[in-house]
mmCIF file of C-alpha atoms and ligand atoms in Angstrom:
data_model
loop_
_atom_site.group_PDB
_atom_site.id
_atom_site.type_symbol
_atom_site.label_atom_id
_atom_site.label_comp_id
_atom_site.label_asym_id
_atom_site.label_seq_id
_atom_site.Cartn_x
_atom_site.Cartn_y
_atom_site.Cartn_z
ATOM 1 C CA MET Z 11 0.000 0.000 0.000
ATOM 2 C CA ASP Z 12 1.041 3.631 -0.490
ATOM 3 C CA LEU Z 13 1.937 5.711 2.532
ATOM 4 C CA PRO Z 14 -0.869 8.088 3.569
ATOM 5 C CA THR Z 15 -0.692 11.882 3.594
ATOM 6 C CA PRO Z 16 0.863 13.096 6.891
ATOM 7 C CA ARG Z 17 -1.333 15.009 9.337
ATOM 8 C CA GLY Z 18 1.309 16.791 11.415
ATOM 9 C CA PRO Z 19 5.035 16.993 12.239
ATOM 10 C CA LEU Z 20 5.288 13.460 13.676
ATOM 11 C CA SER Z 21 3.639 11.572 10.803
ATOM 12 C CA GLU Z 22 5.427 13.912 8.374
ATOM 13 C CA ALA Z 23 8.855 13.019 9.815
ATOM 14 C CA LEU Z 24 7.996 9.324 10.021
ATOM 15 C CA VAL Z 25 6.723 9.051 6.451
ATOM 16 C CA ALA Z 26 9.717 11.032 5.144
ATOM 17 C CA ALA Z 27 12.193 8.802 7.002
ATOM 18 C CA LEU Z 28 10.432 5.609 5.828
ATOM 19 C CA ARG Z 29 10.649 6.878 2.257
ATOM 20 C CA THR Z 30 14.208 8.169 2.239
ATOM 21 C CA ASP Z 31 17.061 7.755 4.694
ATOM 22 C CA ARG Z 32 15.462 5.285 7.157
ATOM 23 C CA GLU Z 33 17.016 7.301 9.950
ATOM 24 C CA PHE Z 34 14.424 7.386 12.744
ATOM 25 C CA LEU Z 35 16.389 8.904 15.625
ATOM 26 C CA GLY Z 36 14.954 12.330 14.875
ATOM 27 C CA VAL Z 37 11.376 10.974 14.904
ATOM 28 C CA LEU Z 38 11.316 9.717 18.488
ATOM 29 C CA PRO Z 39 11.435 13.152 20.214
ATOM 30 C CA LEU Z 40 8.366 14.178 18.171
ATOM 31 C CA THR Z 41 6.273 11.519 19.942
ATOM 32 C CA THR Z 42 6.004 13.759 23.006
ATOM 33 C CA GLY Z 43 3.537 16.581 22.867
ATOM 34 C CA HIS Z 44 2.251 15.589 19.443
ATOM 35 C CA ASP Z 45 -1.315 16.172 18.409
ATOM 36 C CA THR Z 46 -3.374 12.967 18.906
ATOM 37 C CA GLU Z 47 -4.551 12.734 15.297
ATOM 38 C CA ASP Z 48 -0.974 13.086 14.057
ATOM 39 C CA GLY Z 49 0.098 10.384 16.540
ATOM 40 C CA ALA Z 50 -2.799 8.080 15.573
ATOM 41 C CA LEU Z 51 -1.799 8.234 11.912
ATOM 42 C CA ALA Z 52 1.864 7.556 12.762
ATOM 43 C CA LEU Z 53 0.859 4.539 14.862
ATOM 44 C CA TRP Z 54 -1.481 3.272 12.154
ATOM 45 C CA VAL Z 55 1.399 3.394 9.626
ATOM 46 C CA LEU Z 56 3.733 1.582 12.047
ATOM 47 C CA HIS Z 57 1.087 -1.094 12.615
ATOM 48 C CA GLN Z 58 0.726 -1.571 8.857
ATOM 49 C CA LEU Z 59 4.368 -2.709 8.714
ATOM 50 C CA HIS Z 60 3.204 -5.858 10.516
ATOM 51 C CA TYR Z 61 0.386 -6.557 8.070
ATOM 52 C CA ARG Z 62 1.564 -5.773 4.538
ATOM 53 C CA ASP Z 63 3.980 -4.179 2.064
ATOM 54 C CA LEU Z 64 4.355 -0.419 2.231
ATOM 55 C CA ALA Z 65 5.439 0.990 -1.139
ATOM 56 C CA GLY Z 66 9.141 1.869 -1.131
ATOM 57 C CA VAL Z 67 9.702 0.634 2.438
ATOM 58 C CA PRO Z 68 12.009 -2.381 3.041
ATOM 59 C CA ASP Z 69 10.295 -5.338 4.737
ATOM 60 C CA ASP Z 70 12.907 -5.685 7.466
ATOM 61 C CA LEU Z 71 11.884 -2.359 8.999
ATOM 62 C CA GLU Z 72 9.020 -4.302 10.591
ATOM 63 C CA TRP Z 73 11.400 -5.133 13.460
ATOM 64 C CA ASP Z 74 13.619 -2.042 13.378
ATOM 65 C CA PRO Z 75 14.433 -1.250 17.042
ATOM 66 C CA GLN Z 76 13.964 2.498 16.610
ATOM 67 C CA LEU Z 77 10.559 2.022 15.005
ATOM 68 C CA ILE Z 78 9.529 -0.426 17.721
ATOM 69 C CA ARG Z 79 10.548 2.193 20.290
ATOM 70 C CA ILE Z 80 8.374 4.828 18.588
ATOM 71 C CA ARG Z 81 5.518 2.344 18.290
ATOM 72 C CA THR Z 82 5.772 1.518 21.996
ATOM 73 C CA VAL Z 83 5.590 5.165 23.054
ATOM 74 C CA LEU Z 84 2.531 5.743 20.844
ATOM 75 C CA GLU Z 85 0.872 2.537 22.017
ATOM 76 C CA HIS Z 86 1.322 3.472 25.673
ATOM 77 C CA ALA Z 87 -0.298 6.821 24.987
ATOM 78 C CA LEU Z 88 -3.180 5.105 23.175
ATOM 79 C CA GLU Z 89 -3.702 2.568 25.941
ATOM 80 C CA SER Z 90 -3.747 5.344 28.574
ATOM 81 C CA ARG Z 91 -6.354 7.288 26.573
ATOM 82 C CA LEU Z 92 -8.531 4.183 26.306
ATOM 83 C CA ARG Z 93 -8.041 3.244 29.984
ATOM 84 C CA ALA Z 94 -8.958 6.766 31.099
ATOM 85 C CA ARG Z 95 -12.413 6.401 29.500
ATOM 86 C CA PHE Z 96 -13.126 2.979 30.985
ATOM 87 C CA SER Z 97 -14.841 1.887 34.168
ATOM 88 C CA ALA Z 98 -15.768 -1.782 34.686
ATOM 89 C CA PRO Z 99 -19.481 -2.450 35.241
ATOM 90 C CA SER Z 100 -19.879 -3.551 38.850
ATOM 91 C CA GLY Z 101 -21.604 -6.719 40.014
ATOM 92 C CA ARG Z 102 -21.582 -8.250 36.543
ATOM 93 C CA THR Z 103 -20.021 -11.453 35.251
ATOM 94 C CA PHE Z 104 -18.672 -11.261 31.699
ATOM 95 C CA THR Z 105 -19.933 -14.622 30.450
ATOM 96 C CA ASP Z 106 -23.405 -14.274 32.013
ATOM 97 C CA ASP Z 107 -24.016 -10.574 31.535
ATOM 98 C CA LEU Z 108 -22.084 -9.274 28.516
ATOM 99 C CA LEU Z 109 -24.957 -9.625 26.037
ATOM 100 C CA THR Z 110 -27.416 -7.874 28.379
ATOM 101 C CA TRP Z 111 -24.886 -5.144 29.128
ATOM 102 C CA VAL Z 112 -24.341 -4.567 25.410
ATOM 103 C CA ASP Z 113 -28.115 -4.260 24.866
ATOM 104 C CA GLU Z 114 -28.301 -1.607 27.589
ATOM 105 C CA GLN Z 115 -25.720 0.670 25.965
ATOM 106 C CA ASP Z 116 -27.218 3.202 23.611
ATOM 107 C CA GLY Z 117 -24.385 4.669 21.601
ATOM 108 C CA HIS Z 118 -24.979 6.405 18.289
ATOM 109 C CA SER Z 119 -25.683 3.998 15.446
ATOM 110 C CA LEU Z 120 -24.578 4.483 11.869
ATOM 111 C CA ALA Z 121 -26.619 1.424 10.846
ATOM 112 C CA THR Z 122 -29.841 3.064 12.043
ATOM 113 C CA TYR Z 123 -29.018 6.196 10.036
ATOM 114 C CA VAL Z 124 -28.082 4.205 6.917
ATOM 115 C CA HIS Z 125 -31.256 2.132 7.263
ATOM 116 C CA ARG Z 126 -33.621 5.075 6.791
ATOM 117 C CA ASP Z 127 -31.908 8.350 6.011
ATOM 118 C CA ALA Z 128 -28.381 8.201 4.584
ATOM 119 C CA THR Z 129 -27.718 9.363 1.028
ATOM 120 C CA ARG Z 130 -25.849 7.260 -1.479
ATOM 121 C CA GLU Z 131 -22.750 9.488 -1.210
ATOM 122 C CA GLN Z 132 -22.762 9.221 2.600
ATOM 123 C CA VAL Z 133 -22.917 5.431 2.405
ATOM 124 C CA LEU Z 134 -20.043 5.354 -0.087
ATOM 125 C CA GLU Z 135 -17.993 7.563 2.234
ATOM 126 C CA LEU Z 136 -18.767 5.162 5.075
ATOM 127 C CA VAL Z 137 -17.632 2.250 2.887
ATOM 128 C CA ARG Z 138 -14.338 4.041 2.211
ATOM 129 C CA VAL Z 139 -13.555 4.655 5.876
ATOM 130 C CA ARG Z 140 -14.842 1.255 7.029
ATOM 131 C CA SER Z 141 -12.539 -0.351 4.464
ATOM 132 C CA LEU Z 142 -9.563 0.283 6.764
ATOM 133 C CA TYR Z 143 -10.908 -2.478 8.962
ATOM 134 C CA HIS Z 144 -13.150 -4.592 6.732
ATOM 135 C CA LEU Z 145 -10.324 -5.247 4.236
ATOM 136 C CA MET Z 146 -8.398 -6.960 7.032
ATOM 137 C CA GLU Z 147 -11.374 -8.214 8.987
ATOM 138 C CA SER Z 148 -10.437 -10.679 11.767
ATOM 139 C CA ASP Z 149 -6.708 -10.318 11.102
ATOM 140 C CA PRO Z 150 -5.865 -8.520 14.391
ATOM 141 C CA THR Z 151 -7.630 -11.293 16.324
ATOM 142 C CA ALA Z 152 -5.684 -14.011 14.487
ATOM 143 C CA TRP Z 153 -2.569 -12.895 16.403
ATOM 144 C CA VAL Z 154 -4.216 -13.907 19.665
ATOM 145 C CA VAL Z 155 -4.505 -17.603 18.777
ATOM 146 C CA PRO Z 156 -1.051 -18.861 19.924
ATOM 147 C CA ARG Z 157 -1.376 -16.988 23.223
ATOM 148 C CA LEU Z 158 -4.365 -18.983 24.479
ATOM 149 C CA GLY Z 159 -5.003 -22.145 26.471
ATOM 150 C CA VAL Z 160 -6.569 -25.226 24.907
ATOM 151 C CA ARG Z 161 -10.255 -24.343 25.319
ATOM 152 C CA ALA Z 162 -10.088 -20.713 24.255
ATOM 153 C CA LYS Z 163 -7.756 -21.554 21.376
ATOM 154 C CA ALA Z 164 -10.070 -24.212 19.927
ATOM 155 C CA ALA Z 165 -13.069 -21.933 20.430
ATOM 156 C CA LEU Z 166 -11.435 -18.933 18.745
ATOM 157 C CA MET Z 167 -10.428 -21.085 15.776
ATOM 158 C CA GLU Z 168 -13.984 -22.367 15.446
ATOM 159 C CA LEU Z 169 -15.099 -18.753 14.959
ATOM 160 C CA GLN Z 170 -12.129 -17.632 12.859
ATOM 161 C CA TYR Z 171 -12.597 -20.599 10.532
ATOM 162 C CA ASP Z 172 -16.023 -19.210 9.647
ATOM 163 C CA GLU Z 173 -14.653 -15.622 9.343
ATOM 164 C CA TYR Z 174 -12.036 -16.881 6.902
ATOM 165 C CA GLY Z 175 -14.605 -18.657 4.746
ATOM 166 C CA ALA Z 176 -14.374 -22.193 6.210
ATOM 167 C CA GLY Z 177 -11.879 -23.096 3.492
ATOM 168 C CA ASP Z 178 -13.741 -21.337 0.660
ATOM 169 C CA PRO Z 179 -11.926 -18.153 -0.447
ATOM 170 C CA ASN Z 180 -15.177 -16.836 -1.908
ATOM 171 C CA ARG Z 181 -16.732 -16.797 1.568
ATOM 172 C CA LEU Z 182 -13.773 -15.144 3.316
ATOM 173 C CA HIS Z 183 -15.248 -12.060 4.931
ATOM 174 C CA HIS Z 184 -12.666 -9.478 3.900
ATOM 175 C CA HIS Z 185 -12.892 -10.784 0.366
ATOM 176 C CA LEU Z 186 -16.704 -10.409 0.424
ATOM 177 C CA TRP Z 187 -16.095 -6.807 1.456
ATOM 178 C CA ALA Z 188 -13.556 -6.246 -1.355
ATOM 179 C CA ARG Z 189 -16.083 -7.571 -3.878
ATOM 180 C CA GLY Z 190 -18.695 -5.206 -2.462
ATOM 181 C CA MET Z 191 -16.329 -2.252 -2.864
ATOM 182 C CA ALA Z 192 -15.383 -3.186 -6.420
ATOM 183 C CA ALA Z 193 -19.063 -3.476 -7.341
ATOM 184 C CA CYS Z 194 -19.478 0.129 -6.111
ATOM 185 C CA ASP Z 195 -16.572 1.209 -8.361
ATOM 186 C CA LEU Z 196 -14.362 1.799 -5.313
ATOM 187 C CA ASP Z 197 -10.764 0.599 -5.197
ATOM 188 C CA PRO Z 198 -10.486 -2.431 -2.871
ATOM 189 C CA SER Z 199 -6.663 -2.278 -2.598
ATOM 190 C CA TYR Z 200 -5.654 -1.858 1.015
ATOM 191 C CA GLY Z 201 -5.110 1.647 2.378
ATOM 192 C CA VAL Z 202 -6.278 3.618 -0.667
ATOM 193 C CA TYR Z 203 -8.778 5.540 1.446
ATOM 194 C CA ALA Z 204 -6.621 6.064 4.530
ATOM 195 C CA ASP Z 205 -6.688 9.818 3.938
ATOM 196 C CA ASN Z 206 -10.493 9.718 4.242
ATOM 197 C CA ALA Z 207 -10.389 8.150 7.699
ATOM 198 C CA PRO Z 208 -11.080 10.575 10.534
ATOM 199 C CA PHE Z 209 -9.094 10.404 13.772
ATOM 200 C CA GLU Z 210 -11.717 8.215 15.495
ATOM 201 C CA VAL Z 211 -11.456 5.540 12.778
ATOM 202 C CA LEU Z 212 -7.652 5.455 13.068
ATOM 203 C CA GLU Z 213 -7.976 5.185 16.850
ATOM 204 C CA GLN Z 214 -10.479 2.320 16.429
ATOM 205 C CA ASN Z 215 -8.168 0.407 14.097
ATOM 206 C CA ASN Z 216 -5.126 1.068 16.262
ATOM 207 C CA ALA Z 217 -6.935 -0.230 19.339
ATOM 208 C CA MET Z 218 -7.707 -3.531 17.591
ATOM 209 C CA THR Z 219 -4.117 -3.967 16.463
ATOM 210 C CA LEU Z 220 -2.794 -2.979 19.905
ATOM 211 C CA PHE Z 221 -4.953 -5.665 21.540
ATOM 212 C CA GLY Z 222 -3.990 -8.234 18.910
ATOM 213 C CA LEU Z 223 -0.246 -7.624 18.896
ATOM 214 C CA HIS Z 224 0.358 -7.738 22.638
ATOM 215 C CA ARG Z 225 0.080 -11.053 24.441
ATOM 216 C CA ARG Z 226 -0.374 -9.057 27.648
ATOM 217 C CA LEU Z 227 -3.677 -7.713 26.235
ATOM 218 C CA ARG Z 228 -5.191 -11.035 25.066
ATOM 219 C CA GLY Z 229 -8.110 -10.591 27.494
ATOM 220 C CA ALA Z 230 -8.917 -7.193 26.009
ATOM 221 C CA ALA Z 231 -8.666 -8.594 22.467
ATOM 222 C CA LEU Z 232 -11.220 -11.308 23.191
ATOM 223 C CA GLY Z 233 -13.502 -8.973 25.189
ATOM 224 C CA HIS Z 234 -13.406 -6.609 22.215
ATOM 225 C CA LEU Z 235 -14.259 -9.475 19.869
ATOM 226 C CA ALA Z 236 -17.272 -10.465 21.996
ATOM 227 C CA ALA Z 237 -18.671 -6.909 22.023
ATOM 228 C CA PHE Z 238 -17.969 -6.493 18.305
ATOM 229 C CA GLU Z 239 -19.871 -9.681 17.420
ATOM 230 C CA ALA Z 240 -22.681 -8.816 19.835
ATOM 231 C CA THR Z 241 -23.321 -5.541 18.000
ATOM 232 C CA SER Z 242 -23.247 -6.907 14.476
ATOM 233 C CA SER Z 243 -26.235 -9.079 13.648
ATOM 234 C CA LEU Z 244 -29.134 -6.588 13.923
ATOM 235 C CA PRO Z 245 -27.109 -3.582 12.650
ATOM 236 C CA SER Z 246 -25.995 -5.669 9.646
ATOM 237 C CA ARG Z 247 -29.630 -6.261 8.744
ATOM 238 C CA ARG Z 248 -30.304 -2.509 8.933
ATOM 239 C CA MET Z 249 -27.263 -1.857 6.762
ATOM 240 C CA ALA Z 250 -28.436 -4.415 4.188
ATOM 241 C CA GLN Z 251 -31.901 -2.837 4.075
ATOM 242 C CA GLY Z 252 -30.440 0.671 3.817
ATOM 243 C CA LEU Z 253 -28.198 -0.352 0.917
ATOM 244 C CA GLN Z 254 -31.150 -1.957 -0.838
ATOM 245 C CA ARG Z 255 -33.200 1.216 -0.319
ATOM 246 C CA LEU Z 256 -30.445 3.154 -2.125
ATOM 247 C CA GLY Z 257 -30.086 0.584 -4.905
ATOM 248 C CA LEU Z 258 -26.442 -0.176 -4.055
ATOM 249 C CA PRO Z 259 -24.875 -3.336 -5.591
ATOM 250 C CA ALA Z 260 -25.938 -6.801 -4.447
ATOM 251 C CA GLU Z 261 -22.326 -7.740 -3.629
ATOM 252 C CA LEU Z 262 -22.194 -5.135 -0.877
ATOM 253 C CA VAL Z 263 -25.631 -6.129 0.399
ATOM 254 C CA ASP Z 264 -24.374 -9.745 0.494
ATOM 255 C CA TYR Z 265 -21.538 -8.795 2.818
ATOM 256 C CA TYR Z 266 -24.024 -7.500 5.378
ATOM 257 C CA THR Z 267 -26.554 -10.298 4.864
ATOM 258 C CA GLU Z 268 -23.784 -12.827 5.536
ATOM 259 C CA HIS Z 269 -23.082 -11.058 8.842
ATOM 260 C CA VAL Z 270 -26.699 -11.226 10.024
ATOM 261 C CA ALA Z 271 -26.624 -15.023 10.266
ATOM 262 C CA ALA Z 272 -22.887 -15.440 10.935
ATOM 263 C CA ASP Z 273 -22.781 -13.025 13.842
ATOM 264 C CA ALA Z 274 -25.926 -14.426 15.452
ATOM 265 C CA VAL Z 275 -23.684 -17.479 15.936
ATOM 266 C CA HIS Z 276 -20.438 -15.624 16.602
ATOM 267 C CA GLU Z 277 -21.785 -13.473 19.426
ATOM 268 C CA GLN Z 278 -22.823 -16.602 21.319
ATOM 269 C CA LEU Z 279 -19.527 -18.365 20.667
ATOM 270 C CA ALA Z 280 -17.436 -15.301 21.536
ATOM 271 C CA VAL Z 281 -19.050 -14.879 24.927
ATOM 272 C CA ARG Z 282 -19.658 -18.489 25.907
ATOM 273 C CA THR Z 283 -16.846 -20.569 24.482
ATOM 274 C CA ILE Z 284 -14.090 -18.047 23.648
ATOM 275 C CA VAL Z 285 -14.128 -15.616 26.578
ATOM 276 C CA GLY Z 286 -15.724 -18.372 28.701
ATOM 277 C CA GLY Z 287 -12.788 -20.658 27.865
ATOM 278 C CA LEU Z 288 -10.244 -17.902 28.497
ATOM 279 C CA LEU Z 289 -11.656 -16.984 31.904
ATOM 280 C CA ALA Z 290 -11.973 -20.620 32.959
ATOM 281 C CA ASP Z 291 -8.179 -20.851 32.601
ATOM 282 C CA GLU Z 292 -7.281 -17.281 33.527
ATOM 283 C CA PRO Z 293 -9.997 -15.758 35.730
ATOM 284 C CA GLY Z 294 -7.725 -12.788 36.456
ATOM 285 C CA LEU Z 295 -8.360 -11.499 32.912
ATOM 286 C CA GLU Z 296 -12.040 -10.687 33.507
ATOM 287 C CA GLU Z 297 -11.419 -6.967 34.067
ATOM 288 C CA GLN Z 298 -9.382 -6.850 30.866
ATOM 289 C CA ALA Z 299 -12.188 -8.541 28.923
ATOM 290 C CA TRP Z 300 -14.542 -5.769 30.093
ATOM 291 C CA PHE Z 301 -11.940 -3.169 29.091
ATOM 292 C CA GLY Z 302 -11.887 -4.633 25.570
ATOM 293 C CA ALA Z 303 -15.679 -4.788 25.341
ATOM 294 C CA PHE Z 304 -16.076 -1.234 26.647
ATOM 295 C CA THR Z 305 -13.449 0.082 24.242
ATOM 296 C CA CYS Z 306 -15.191 -1.569 21.292
ATOM 297 C CA LEU Z 307 -18.535 0.086 22.017
ATOM 298 C CA ASP Z 308 -17.019 3.403 23.073
ATOM 299 C CA LEU Z 309 -14.956 3.736 19.898
ATOM 300 C CA GLU Z 310 -17.860 2.725 17.671
ATOM 301 C CA ASP Z 311 -19.984 5.402 19.356
ATOM 302 C CA ARG Z 312 -17.237 7.980 18.767
ATOM 303 C CA VAL Z 313 -16.856 6.957 15.118
ATOM 304 C CA ALA Z 314 -20.630 7.202 14.629
ATOM 305 C CA ARG Z 315 -20.772 10.622 16.305
ATOM 306 C CA ARG Z 316 -17.924 11.861 14.151
ATOM 307 C CA MET Z 317 -19.504 10.723 10.875
ATOM 308 C CA LEU Z 318 -22.979 11.985 11.877
ATOM 309 C CA THR Z 319 -21.452 15.327 12.907
ATOM 310 C CA ASP Z 320 -19.541 15.647 9.630
ATOM 311 C CA TRP Z 321 -22.784 15.009 7.757
ATOM 312 C CA GLY Z 322 -24.628 17.626 9.826
ATOM 313 C CA VAL Z 323 -27.049 14.996 11.170
ATOM 314 C CA LEU Z 324 -26.455 15.584 14.893
ATOM 315 C CA GLU Z 325 -26.733 19.336 14.373
ATOM 316 C CA ARG Z 326 -30.099 18.920 12.614
ATOM 317 C CA GLU Z 327 -31.335 16.616 15.391
ATOM 318 C CA ARG Z 328 -30.407 19.194 18.024
ATOM 319 C CA VAL Z 329 -32.270 21.930 16.175
ATOM 320 C CA ALA Z 330 -35.340 19.770 15.522
ATOM 321 C CA MET K 26 -5.279 -36.027 31.026
ATOM 322 C CA LYS K 27 -8.857 -34.891 31.288
ATOM 323 C CA GLY K 28 -10.946 -34.255 28.212
ATOM 324 C CA TYR K 29 -13.000 -31.122 27.641
ATOM 325 C CA GLU K 30 -16.725 -30.892 27.067
ATOM 326 C CA HIS K 31 -17.570 -30.221 23.426
ATOM 327 C CA PRO K 32 -21.316 -30.688 23.010
ATOM 328 C CA GLU K 33 -22.941 -30.932 19.584
ATOM 329 C CA THR K 34 -25.743 -28.603 20.735
ATOM 330 C CA ILE K 35 -25.679 -25.596 23.061
ATOM 331 C CA VAL K 36 -28.856 -23.939 24.321
ATOM 332 C CA CYS K 37 -28.400 -20.168 24.712
ATOM 333 C CA PRO K 38 -30.786 -18.838 27.379
ATOM 334 C CA GLY K 39 -33.083 -16.229 25.799
ATOM 335 C CA GLY K 40 -31.620 -16.950 22.360
ATOM 336 C CA PRO K 41 -30.930 -19.638 19.785
ATOM 337 C CA LEU K 42 -29.819 -23.236 19.848
ATOM 338 C CA LEU K 43 -26.287 -23.697 18.511
ATOM 339 C CA LEU K 44 -25.637 -26.743 16.329
ATOM 340 C CA ARG K 45 -22.151 -27.931 15.495
ATOM 341 C CA GLY K 46 -21.523 -29.704 12.206
ATOM 342 C CA ARG K 47 -23.926 -30.773 9.498
ATOM 343 C CA HIS K 48 -27.591 -31.103 10.334
ATOM 344 C CA VAL K 49 -30.895 -30.962 8.548
ATOM 345 C CA VAL K 50 -33.405 -28.628 10.195
ATOM 346 C CA THR K 51 -37.122 -28.527 9.432
ATOM 347 C CA GLY K 52 -38.720 -25.138 8.705
ATOM 348 C CA ARG K 53 -42.258 -23.911 9.337
ATOM 349 C CA ASP K 54 -43.902 -25.677 6.427
ATOM 350 C CA GLY K 55 -42.014 -28.901 6.850
ATOM 351 C CA GLU K 56 -39.377 -27.948 4.253
ATOM 352 C CA THR K 57 -35.852 -29.007 5.139
ATOM 353 C CA HIS K 58 -32.740 -26.809 5.408
ATOM 354 C CA GLU K 59 -29.179 -28.024 5.673
ATOM 355 C CA THR K 60 -26.655 -26.217 7.870
ATOM 356 C CA THR K 61 -23.727 -24.696 5.964
ATOM 357 C CA ARG K 62 -21.426 -23.211 8.628
ATOM 358 C CA PRO K 63 -19.163 -24.884 11.178
ATOM 359 C CA VAL K 64 -21.640 -23.771 13.866
ATOM 360 C CA THR K 65 -25.210 -22.673 13.157
ATOM 361 C CA ALA K 66 -27.679 -20.752 15.337
ATOM 362 C CA VAL K 67 -31.220 -22.148 15.085
ATOM 363 C CA CYS K 68 -34.041 -19.760 16.029
ATOM 364 C CA ARG K 69 -36.008 -20.676 19.144
ATOM 365 C CA CYS K 70 -38.119 -17.498 19.441
ATOM 366 C CA ASP K 71 -39.974 -18.202 16.195
ATOM 367 C CA ARG K 72 -39.641 -14.592 14.995
ATOM 368 C CA SER K 73 -36.494 -14.625 12.905
ATOM 369 C CA ALA K 74 -36.752 -13.240 9.375
ATOM 370 C CA LEU K 75 -34.297 -15.991 8.381
ATOM 371 C CA PHE K 76 -36.235 -18.784 10.083
ATOM 372 C CA PRO K 77 -35.212 -21.527 10.841
ATOM 373 C CA TRP K 78 -31.904 -19.664 11.423
ATOM 374 C CA CYS K 79 -31.484 -17.044 14.157
ATOM 375 C CA ASP K 80 -31.006 -13.452 12.928
ATOM 376 C CA GLY K 81 -30.701 -11.785 16.330
ATOM 377 C CA THR K 82 -34.388 -10.755 16.489
ATOM 378 C CA HIS K 83 -34.741 -12.463 19.901
ATOM 379 C CA LYS K 84 -32.734 -9.577 21.357
ATOM 380 C CA VAL K 85 -35.419 -7.003 20.651
ATOM 381 C CA LEU K 86 -38.287 -9.109 22.042
ATOM 382 C CA PRO K 87 -39.754 -8.396 25.473
ATOM 383 C CA GLU K 88 -38.489 -10.769 28.142
ATOM 384 C CA ARG K 89 -41.675 -12.912 28.154
ATOM 385 C CA LEU K 90 -41.393 -13.678 24.434
ATOM 386 C CA ARG K 91 -37.775 -14.806 24.652
ATOM 387 C CA PRO K 92 -37.182 -18.555 24.758
ATOM 388 C CA SER K 93 -36.136 -19.803 28.182
HETATM 389 S S1 LIG X 411 -33.679 -17.055 18.560
HETATM 390 FE FE1 LIG X 411 -32.597 -15.525 17.575
HETATM 391 S S2 LIG X 411 -34.033 -14.753 16.190
HETATM 392 FE FE2 LIG X 411 -35.149 -16.313 17.172
#
């Protein structure tokens, strides 16, 4: 993928050094006092080194000690921002109460807006920014597999097997998404629309990669997965109906229709067998599982608010 | 070493029945449907738009209409 357009001095220096002299000593001091959006973009680029080719950047920089140092500083800042927003629900057990707790949260919903009101151009913009995640759907969670005990590992693979098409490349979820994009005449190559992604979307993607990459955060990764799956089935149906209302291509509708049935299964598995299996072996990770679940819903609410604000929807609702 | 439980069916309180592996499920009019995923959620609330599969509709039903 091509490197995105920098958003401040830190991402500017990082992108320039990746492109030219590969001398990163001067980048590290810029990680203090940087603007959060600038830092989020820099971290997103550093995370991409672990997933794919960056045009003009040698592969071995993935494990460059100076880049890892910069990544660590930015990840600590991200984790502190996420932690500062979180408080664990009291008197609740993750495996018994997660689904009820999720139902009680009432964050802003892009699916509800797409269902009835969004314009075609707004939906296409949403597809562009969602592509940062959907084109690598489930990949951050795949990193968690070797860090788990027997039960949780088998359970996570049972879910991931379905996410990755159960052996059929045509059913692989991020490929279904790529086909949906292509049918809308959008470019499904990874990272093409990174410049369209607002800060909240970068933060959301960085949080998933942070949880996936660090063994220490495996509880948060699986808690995040459970909340993600638990907020997918009904919203996916609304998305599918909204896309049909606007006459958008069947391939994109298919992606959402697939998620209605798939995630009705996945939410149950994620809570009962995956997080259930994890906590049976490592009960001390319960608080972390809640942290992951909270972060998932909190970031989705912030992404929705940002998009609805940019479209003037929240402003109109306040006036009405 | 002890083995782990790995049931072929799991009842989810208030929600679907999970089925592992290949099964044939009978729909409302007696027509048969084969499962296609590694694990399938079968609707128990009778209100799914994808019946006999669960589509999450049980979550928006009042408590008394949810399967026990
Ligand atoms: S049990 Fe889920 S829709 Fe009926």
